[in-house]
XYZ file of C-alpha atoms in Angstrom:
255
model
C -11.185 -103.830 45.802
C -8.046 -105.804 46.636
C -5.933 -105.000 49.667
C -2.246 -104.713 48.813
C 0.245 -105.874 51.451
C 4.015 -105.417 51.187
C 5.985 -107.987 53.197
C 9.132 -106.087 54.133
C 12.171 -106.118 56.384
C 15.585 -104.925 55.236
C 17.228 -107.677 57.289
C 17.667 -110.919 55.387
C 16.798 -114.316 56.814
C 13.787 -113.218 58.872
C 11.213 -115.397 57.093
C 10.017 -112.702 54.697
C 9.837 -114.896 51.601
C 8.474 -117.844 53.606
C 5.730 -115.529 54.887
C 4.965 -114.140 51.414
C 4.603 -117.646 49.964
C 2.607 -119.209 52.763
C 0.390 -116.275 53.670
C -0.569 -116.016 49.980
C -1.263 -119.747 49.741
C -3.272 -119.807 52.977
C -5.395 -116.869 51.821
C -6.031 -118.675 48.517
C -6.918 -121.876 50.377
C -9.585 -119.876 52.225
C -11.206 -118.901 48.940
C -9.539 -115.503 48.488
C -8.309 -114.531 45.014
C -4.639 -113.669 45.470
C -1.883 -112.138 43.358
C 1.674 -112.497 44.673
C 4.329 -110.157 43.276
C 7.960 -111.198 43.686
C 10.051 -108.013 43.921
C 13.185 -109.840 45.101
C 15.795 -110.554 42.379
C 16.542 -113.879 44.086
C 13.162 -115.074 42.814
C 12.614 -117.447 45.736
C 8.914 -116.633 46.080
C 8.504 -117.426 42.372
C 10.114 -120.865 42.618
C 8.492 -121.521 46.006
C 5.098 -121.257 44.293
C 6.022 -123.790 41.613
C 7.163 -121.496 38.786
C 10.526 -121.967 37.061
C 12.014 -118.495 37.505
C 14.613 -119.036 34.764
C 12.151 -119.959 32.035
C 9.509 -117.287 32.696
C 9.254 -114.943 29.738
C 7.778 -111.848 31.397
C 8.837 -110.954 34.950
C 8.671 -107.882 37.207
C 11.727 -106.616 35.313
C 9.850 -106.558 32.000
C 6.783 -105.121 33.730
C 8.743 -102.155 35.101
C 11.043 -101.476 32.167
C 9.329 -102.718 29.009
C 6.098 -101.581 27.455
C 4.065 -104.689 28.263
C 0.769 -105.064 30.088
C 0.468 -106.491 33.584
C -1.765 -109.275 32.217
C 1.175 -110.555 30.150
C 3.205 -110.985 33.366
C 0.650 -112.921 35.441
C 1.136 -116.687 35.734
C -0.879 -119.291 37.648
C 0.902 -120.875 40.631
C 0.633 -124.458 41.905
C -2.213 -123.274 44.140
C -5.693 -122.681 42.779
C -6.769 -119.055 43.119
C -3.191 -117.795 43.460
C -1.465 -115.950 40.595
C 2.142 -114.785 40.489
C 4.148 -112.011 38.873
C 7.557 -113.647 38.809
C 11.075 -112.406 39.407
C 14.586 -113.575 38.611
C 18.170 -112.304 38.626
C 17.430 -109.863 35.761
C 15.721 -107.641 38.309
C 19.023 -107.006 40.145
C 20.090 -104.525 37.448
C 16.753 -102.736 37.334
C 17.570 -100.133 39.944
C 20.322 -98.555 37.831
C 18.074 -98.579 34.755
C 15.225 -96.969 36.686
C 17.239 -93.927 37.815
C 16.557 -91.827 34.729
C 12.850 -92.699 34.462
C 10.278 -90.107 35.477
C 8.023 -91.006 38.419
C 10.211 -94.070 38.973
C 8.772 -94.581 42.474
C 5.296 -95.250 41.017
C 6.061 -97.620 38.122
C 4.657 -100.693 39.866
C 1.612 -98.831 41.173
C 0.704 -97.582 37.693
C 0.702 -101.171 36.403
C -1.006 -102.865 39.355
C -3.824 -100.307 39.678
C -5.369 -101.750 36.517
C -5.726 -105.301 37.931
C -6.064 -104.945 41.696
C -9.857 -104.950 41.523
C -9.703 -108.561 40.248
C -8.077 -109.761 43.479
C -9.017 -109.878 47.160
C -5.364 -109.604 48.159
C -2.118 -108.612 46.472
C 0.970 -109.722 48.434
C 4.342 -108.198 47.504
C 7.586 -109.862 48.611
C 10.153 -107.056 48.960
C 13.928 -107.468 48.616
C 15.970 -107.464 51.861
C 17.065 -103.844 51.443
C 15.433 -100.418 51.407
C 15.991 -99.724 47.719
C 13.947 -98.426 44.794
C 12.246 -101.804 44.336
C 11.058 -101.710 47.958
C 9.910 -98.102 47.522
C 7.891 -99.175 44.445
C 6.297 -101.929 46.517
C 5.396 -99.495 49.302
C 3.940 -96.815 47.019
C 1.727 -99.563 45.545
C 0.653 -101.005 48.905
C -2.021 -100.194 51.442
C -0.151 -101.801 54.333
C 3.254 -103.232 55.293
C 3.557 -106.563 57.119
C 6.875 -106.908 58.965
C 8.214 -110.387 59.804
C 10.619 -110.393 62.765
C 12.852 -113.325 63.606
C 12.871 -114.328 67.263
C 16.546 -113.587 67.834
C 18.698 -111.223 69.864
C 18.966 -108.433 67.287
C 15.284 -108.477 66.338
C 14.653 -104.829 67.181
C 17.797 -103.676 65.406
C 16.813 -102.284 62.037
C 13.119 -102.293 62.897
C 13.292 -98.641 63.955
C 14.947 -97.793 60.640
C 12.286 -99.714 58.712
C 9.472 -97.918 60.546
C 11.200 -94.590 59.868
C 11.365 -95.456 56.143
C 7.686 -96.443 56.094
C 6.811 -93.136 57.791
C 8.896 -91.214 55.214
C 7.167 -92.960 52.314
C 3.801 -92.230 53.920
C 4.764 -88.556 54.289
C 6.173 -88.057 50.786
C 4.919 -90.738 48.393
C 1.921 -92.675 49.713
C -0.184 -90.938 52.352
C -2.440 -93.977 52.779
C 0.334 -96.413 53.744
C -0.146 -98.104 57.130
C 1.843 -100.655 59.098
C -0.304 -103.779 58.909
C 1.527 -105.332 61.820
C 4.471 -107.359 63.003
C 4.573 -111.153 62.851
C 7.118 -113.204 64.784
C 8.851 -115.967 62.808
C 11.257 -118.837 63.559
C 9.987 -119.065 67.133
C 11.551 -121.806 69.230
C 9.509 -122.350 72.387
C 12.357 -124.352 73.932
C 14.555 -121.268 74.274
C 14.164 -118.423 76.740
C 15.593 -116.110 74.079
C 12.568 -116.488 71.767
C 10.214 -115.713 74.645
C 12.320 -112.710 75.720
C 12.380 -111.297 72.172
C 8.591 -111.502 71.892
C 8.159 -109.726 75.250
C 10.799 -107.109 74.385
C 9.187 -106.193 71.059
C 5.722 -106.042 72.619
C 7.011 -103.659 75.288
C 8.879 -101.395 72.871
C 6.672 -101.357 69.808
C 3.477 -99.376 69.701
C 2.148 -101.229 66.646
C -0.232 -104.034 65.836
C 1.456 -107.354 66.667
C -0.225 -110.434 65.289
C -1.182 -113.073 67.845
C -0.022 -115.847 65.517
C 3.628 -116.758 65.986
C 5.324 -118.778 63.235
C 7.366 -121.648 64.709
C 10.780 -122.810 63.592
C 9.714 -125.831 61.534
C 11.695 -128.258 59.358
C 8.784 -128.827 56.979
C 8.485 -125.086 56.376
C 12.148 -124.998 55.387
C 11.803 -128.020 53.071
C 8.663 -126.956 51.186
C 10.193 -124.331 48.811
C 12.688 -126.839 47.362
C 9.670 -128.835 46.171
C 8.055 -125.730 44.648
C 5.125 -125.896 47.051
C 3.680 -123.782 49.848
C 3.511 -125.523 53.216
C -0.260 -126.132 53.060
C 0.316 -128.314 49.971
C 3.629 -129.875 51.022
C 2.564 -130.909 54.533
C -0.955 -129.718 55.234
C -0.971 -130.891 58.867
C 2.389 -129.495 59.912
C 2.626 -126.856 62.644
C 3.933 -124.438 59.988
C 0.840 -124.908 57.823
C -1.468 -124.417 60.805
C 0.377 -121.262 61.860
C 0.088 -119.628 58.427
C -3.620 -120.486 58.278
C -4.093 -118.694 61.593
C -2.111 -115.714 60.310
C -4.233 -115.609 57.136
C -7.391 -115.555 59.280
C -5.988 -112.639 61.289
C -5.063 -110.769 58.099
C -8.569 -111.237 56.683
C -10.152 -110.098 59.958
C -7.811 -107.095 60.219
C -9.474 -105.812 57.064
C -12.852 -105.933 58.758
C -11.806 -104.150 61.959
């Protein structure tokens, strides 16, 4: 049975999409069968995995609002063993359209339940806000992985996110757990990055992954070529870091 992980943080620019793309690709590289669901209307995870978001016929939008099967929305990515349910700007209007629908918090779950057994992992890239799309992702998921940027305001908003996760666990998905926190955009040359890591470790009583994702030019370049980092520059520090994170994620399951 596949484990479903929502990658979420309501702050933008924390490496959420980068983590969704490269964790998925690293898991697939290790022989796991992976489905990545792009719940962000920007569609950057879609294009970062080599799919033209503007020419895709069936996206998350159609999956949630039209009467089509989940199989019709699954596309192969550039990476073997990694499938994608794509997103594009159409999804930005979905929230208003969803308001009048019954059980609107469970629309994604109802669709994904039928295919999750085919995958080892389902990774969901959430939008950078705590909206109905994020709630759908969290009611579908088993765990939430939270990327945190190594910067001064890292803890700001994290308390709110944890509160939201706890609320969803209490009211909508009693099995939801916090998978853990992963530090991104780490710059070992600055004291600030080191201080942020120490500060979060002291103040957060949650699983914190040992792997820290460095600030890396190749990681930033890869999406514009429609490739995950392990295809774009397999020996880069970014690629190595996401492989280590994927190993930790796989082993977390076995703990």
